[in-house]
Amino acid sequence: MYNTETALKEAMTAIDGTLGAALVDYSSGMALGTLGGSKELDLSVAAAGNTDVVRAKVRTMEMLGLKGEIEDVLITLSDQYHLIRLLKSRNNSGLFLYLALDKDKANLAMARHQLRRIEAELDV
């Protein structure tokens, strides 16, 4: 089982091209943990901003009456991928893993696969 710190370390090392990782509580917008980032990539700001993205998508799905669950949300920038994985396992609902990836170094399919694996091991 991974705790928050171990899960973020695993994301940073196991996923090629990871620039930063965060575990975020989307009911509050607070990052429960962050690793990586830079002056240009403030993970606390990213956590709060991406909370708004998740809330908007959940609200839209409710208004549309869609019954499926959100697995992840991808935001593609010119040089980065921002991947938001909503956690559904065990006691982790209301949380998401956030990754910022270097577009030239990351393999998006492998990043999604590794995030699913990390989620399965995460116990917060």
PDB file of C-alpha atoms in Angstrom:
ATOM      1  CA  MET A   1       0.000   0.000   0.000  1.00  0.00           C
ATOM      2  CA  TYR A   2       1.165   3.511  -0.833  1.00  0.00           C
ATOM      3  CA  ASN A   3       0.709   6.529   1.387  1.00  0.00           C
ATOM      4  CA  THR A   4       0.523   9.978  -0.213  1.00  0.00           C
ATOM      5  CA  GLU A   5       4.280  10.561  -0.234  1.00  0.00           C
ATOM      6  CA  THR A   6       5.081   7.133  -1.668  1.00  0.00           C
ATOM      7  CA  ALA A   7       2.406   7.457  -4.363  1.00  0.00           C
ATOM      8  CA  LEU A   8       3.750  10.837  -5.486  1.00  0.00           C
ATOM      9  CA  LYS A   9       7.334   9.542  -5.515  1.00  0.00           C
ATOM     10  CA  GLU A  10       6.193   6.567  -7.588  1.00  0.00           C
ATOM     11  CA  ALA A  11       4.446   8.886 -10.059  1.00  0.00           C
ATOM     12  CA  MET A  12       7.570  11.037 -10.395  1.00  0.00           C
ATOM     13  CA  THR A  13       9.900   8.080 -10.960  1.00  0.00           C
ATOM     14  CA  ALA A  14       7.746   5.519 -12.798  1.00  0.00           C
ATOM     15  CA  ILE A  15       6.111   7.876 -15.288  1.00  0.00           C
ATOM     16  CA  ASP A  16       8.508   9.284 -17.877  1.00  0.00           C
ATOM     17  CA  GLY A  17       8.366  13.028 -18.373  1.00  0.00           C
ATOM     18  CA  THR A  18       6.621  13.866 -15.090  1.00  0.00           C
ATOM     19  CA  LEU A  19       7.212  17.496 -14.137  1.00  0.00           C
ATOM     20  CA  GLY A  20       5.066  17.492 -11.009  1.00  0.00           C
ATOM     21  CA  ALA A  21       2.490  15.431  -9.158  1.00  0.00           C
ATOM     22  CA  ALA A  22      -0.141  16.225  -6.557  1.00  0.00           C
ATOM     23  CA  LEU A  23      -2.845  14.457  -4.596  1.00  0.00           C
ATOM     24  CA  VAL A  24      -5.793  16.815  -4.278  1.00  0.00           C
ATOM     25  CA  ASP A  25      -9.027  16.863  -2.263  1.00  0.00           C
ATOM     26  CA  TYR A  26     -11.536  18.338  -4.720  1.00  0.00           C
ATOM     27  CA  SER A  27     -14.110  19.148  -2.054  1.00  0.00           C
ATOM     28  CA  SER A  28     -11.716  21.721  -0.580  1.00  0.00           C
ATOM     29  CA  GLY A  29      -9.252  22.306  -3.434  1.00  0.00           C
ATOM     30  CA  MET A  30      -6.365  21.609  -1.083  1.00  0.00           C
ATOM     31  CA  ALA A  31      -3.333  19.610  -2.136  1.00  0.00           C
ATOM     32  CA  LEU A  32      -2.759  16.794   0.358  1.00  0.00           C
ATOM     33  CA  GLY A  33       0.720  16.406  -1.049  1.00  0.00           C
ATOM     34  CA  THR A  34       2.867  17.665  -3.913  1.00  0.00           C
ATOM     35  CA  LEU A  35       6.161  16.662  -5.456  1.00  0.00           C
ATOM     36  CA  GLY A  36       8.097  18.356  -8.228  1.00  0.00           C
ATOM     37  CA  GLY A  37       6.832  21.462  -9.919  1.00  0.00           C
ATOM     38  CA  SER A  38       8.834  24.602 -10.559  1.00  0.00           C
ATOM     39  CA  LYS A  39       8.623  28.376 -10.406  1.00  0.00           C
ATOM     40  CA  GLU A  40       6.455  28.215 -13.539  1.00  0.00           C
ATOM     41  CA  LEU A  41       4.418  25.230 -12.264  1.00  0.00           C
ATOM     42  CA  ASP A  42       3.110  26.008  -8.787  1.00  0.00           C
ATOM     43  CA  LEU A  43       1.380  22.776  -7.799  1.00  0.00           C
ATOM     44  CA  SER A  44      -0.747  24.422  -5.089  1.00  0.00           C
ATOM     45  CA  VAL A  45      -2.191  26.816  -7.663  1.00  0.00           C
ATOM     46  CA  ALA A  46      -2.644  23.922 -10.110  1.00  0.00           C
ATOM     47  CA  ALA A  47      -4.454  21.898  -7.429  1.00  0.00           C
ATOM     48  CA  ALA A  48      -6.937  24.685  -6.743  1.00  0.00           C
ATOM     49  CA  GLY A  49      -7.485  25.465 -10.428  1.00  0.00           C
ATOM     50  CA  ASN A  50      -7.959  21.844 -11.430  1.00  0.00           C
ATOM     51  CA  THR A  51     -10.453  21.418  -8.604  1.00  0.00           C
ATOM     52  CA  ASP A  52     -12.657  23.867 -10.506  1.00  0.00           C
ATOM     53  CA  VAL A  53     -12.241  21.744 -13.659  1.00  0.00           C
ATOM     54  CA  VAL A  54     -13.282  18.573 -11.826  1.00  0.00           C
ATOM     55  CA  ARG A  55     -16.251  20.233 -10.111  1.00  0.00           C
ATOM     56  CA  ALA A  56     -17.456  21.698 -13.426  1.00  0.00           C
ATOM     57  CA  LYS A  57     -17.265  18.327 -15.177  1.00  0.00           C
ATOM     58  CA  VAL A  58     -19.046  16.500 -12.344  1.00  0.00           C
ATOM     59  CA  ARG A  59     -21.781  19.169 -12.320  1.00  0.00           C
ATOM     60  CA  THR A  60     -22.160  18.983 -16.121  1.00  0.00           C
ATOM     61  CA  MET A  61     -22.478  15.209 -16.023  1.00  0.00           C
ATOM     62  CA  GLU A  62     -25.175  15.503 -13.352  1.00  0.00           C
ATOM     63  CA  MET A  63     -27.101  18.084 -15.416  1.00  0.00           C
ATOM     64  CA  LEU A  64     -26.897  15.819 -18.474  1.00  0.00           C
ATOM     65  CA  GLY A  65     -27.961  12.787 -16.477  1.00  0.00           C
ATOM     66  CA  LEU A  66     -24.835  10.846 -17.499  1.00  0.00           C
ATOM     67  CA  LYS A  67     -24.355   7.794 -15.318  1.00  0.00           C
ATOM     68  CA  GLY A  68     -20.752   6.911 -16.182  1.00  0.00           C
ATOM     69  CA  GLU A  69     -17.840   7.738 -13.909  1.00  0.00           C
ATOM     70  CA  ILE A  70     -15.031  10.086 -14.866  1.00  0.00           C
ATOM     71  CA  GLU A  71     -11.769   8.149 -15.122  1.00  0.00           C
ATOM     72  CA  ASP A  72      -9.535  11.024 -16.051  1.00  0.00           C
ATOM     73  CA  VAL A  73      -9.415  14.456 -17.623  1.00  0.00           C
ATOM     74  CA  LEU A  74      -6.689  15.433 -20.078  1.00  0.00           C
ATOM     75  CA  ILE A  75      -5.630  18.984 -20.824  1.00  0.00           C
ATOM     76  CA  THR A  76      -3.194  19.271 -23.716  1.00  0.00           C
ATOM     77  CA  LEU A  77      -0.929  22.299 -23.931  1.00  0.00           C
ATOM     78  CA  SER A  78       1.608  23.014 -26.654  1.00  0.00           C
ATOM     79  CA  ASP A  79       4.424  21.492 -24.572  1.00  0.00           C
ATOM     80  CA  GLN A  80       2.714  19.682 -21.686  1.00  0.00           C
ATOM     81  CA  TYR A  81      -0.027  17.247 -20.788  1.00  0.00           C
ATOM     82  CA  HIS A  82      -1.977  17.822 -17.591  1.00  0.00           C
ATOM     83  CA  LEU A  83      -3.641  14.621 -16.449  1.00  0.00           C
ATOM     84  CA  ILE A  84      -6.269  14.491 -13.700  1.00  0.00           C
ATOM     85  CA  ARG A  85      -7.200  11.016 -12.426  1.00  0.00           C
ATOM     86  CA  LEU A  86     -10.245  10.870 -10.152  1.00  0.00           C
ATOM     87  CA  LEU A  87      -9.769   8.234  -7.473  1.00  0.00           C
ATOM     88  CA  LYS A  88     -12.512   5.696  -6.903  1.00  0.00           C
ATOM     89  CA  SER A  89     -10.784   2.922  -4.977  1.00  0.00           C
ATOM     90  CA  ARG A  90     -11.440   2.210  -1.306  1.00  0.00           C
ATOM     91  CA  ASN A  91     -11.727   5.372   0.806  1.00  0.00           C
ATOM     92  CA  ASN A  92     -10.254   7.687  -1.818  1.00  0.00           C
ATOM     93  CA  SER A  93     -13.373   9.218  -3.389  1.00  0.00           C
ATOM     94  CA  GLY A  94     -13.288  13.000  -3.450  1.00  0.00           C
ATOM     95  CA  LEU A  95      -9.608  12.909  -4.372  1.00  0.00           C
ATOM     96  CA  PHE A  96      -7.696  13.164  -7.605  1.00  0.00           C
ATOM     97  CA  LEU A  97      -4.138  12.607  -8.704  1.00  0.00           C
ATOM     98  CA  TYR A  98      -2.761  15.400 -10.854  1.00  0.00           C
ATOM     99  CA  LEU A  99       0.239  15.034 -13.137  1.00  0.00           C
ATOM    100  CA  ALA A 100       1.980  17.602 -15.282  1.00  0.00           C
ATOM    101  CA  LEU A 101       3.948  15.878 -18.037  1.00  0.00           C
ATOM    102  CA  ASP A 102       6.519  17.060 -20.560  1.00  0.00           C
ATOM    103  CA  LYS A 103       4.808  16.374 -23.889  1.00  0.00           C
ATOM    104  CA  ASP A 104       8.069  15.472 -25.649  1.00  0.00           C
ATOM    105  CA  LYS A 105       9.144  12.923 -23.007  1.00  0.00           C
ATOM    106  CA  ALA A 106       5.861  11.415 -21.815  1.00  0.00           C
ATOM    107  CA  ASN A 107       3.926   8.485 -23.202  1.00  0.00           C
ATOM    108  CA  LEU A 108       0.313   9.375 -22.454  1.00  0.00           C
ATOM    109  CA  ALA A 109      -1.010   5.802 -22.617  1.00  0.00           C
ATOM    110  CA  MET A 110       1.692   4.591 -20.228  1.00  0.00           C
ATOM    111  CA  ALA A 111       1.076   7.539 -17.892  1.00  0.00           C
ATOM    112  CA  ARG A 112      -2.613   6.634 -17.690  1.00  0.00           C
ATOM    113  CA  HIS A 113      -1.737   2.977 -17.090  1.00  0.00           C
ATOM    114  CA  GLN A 114       0.741   3.830 -14.337  1.00  0.00           C
ATOM    115  CA  LEU A 115      -1.732   6.184 -12.641  1.00  0.00           C
ATOM    116  CA  ARG A 116      -4.309   3.368 -12.507  1.00  0.00           C
ATOM    117  CA  ARG A 117      -1.675   1.134 -10.912  1.00  0.00           C
ATOM    118  CA  ILE A 118      -0.719   3.815  -8.368  1.00  0.00           C
ATOM    119  CA  GLU A 119      -4.388   4.440  -7.563  1.00  0.00           C
ATOM    120  CA  ALA A 120      -4.897   0.730  -6.844  1.00  0.00           C
ATOM    121  CA  GLU A 121      -2.072   0.849  -4.264  1.00  0.00           C
ATOM    122  CA  LEU A 122      -2.947   4.202  -2.684  1.00  0.00           C
ATOM    123  CA  ASP A 123      -4.455   4.252   0.794  1.00  0.00           C
ATOM    124  CA  VAL A 124      -5.072   7.696   2.255  1.00  0.00           C
TER     125      VAL A 124
END
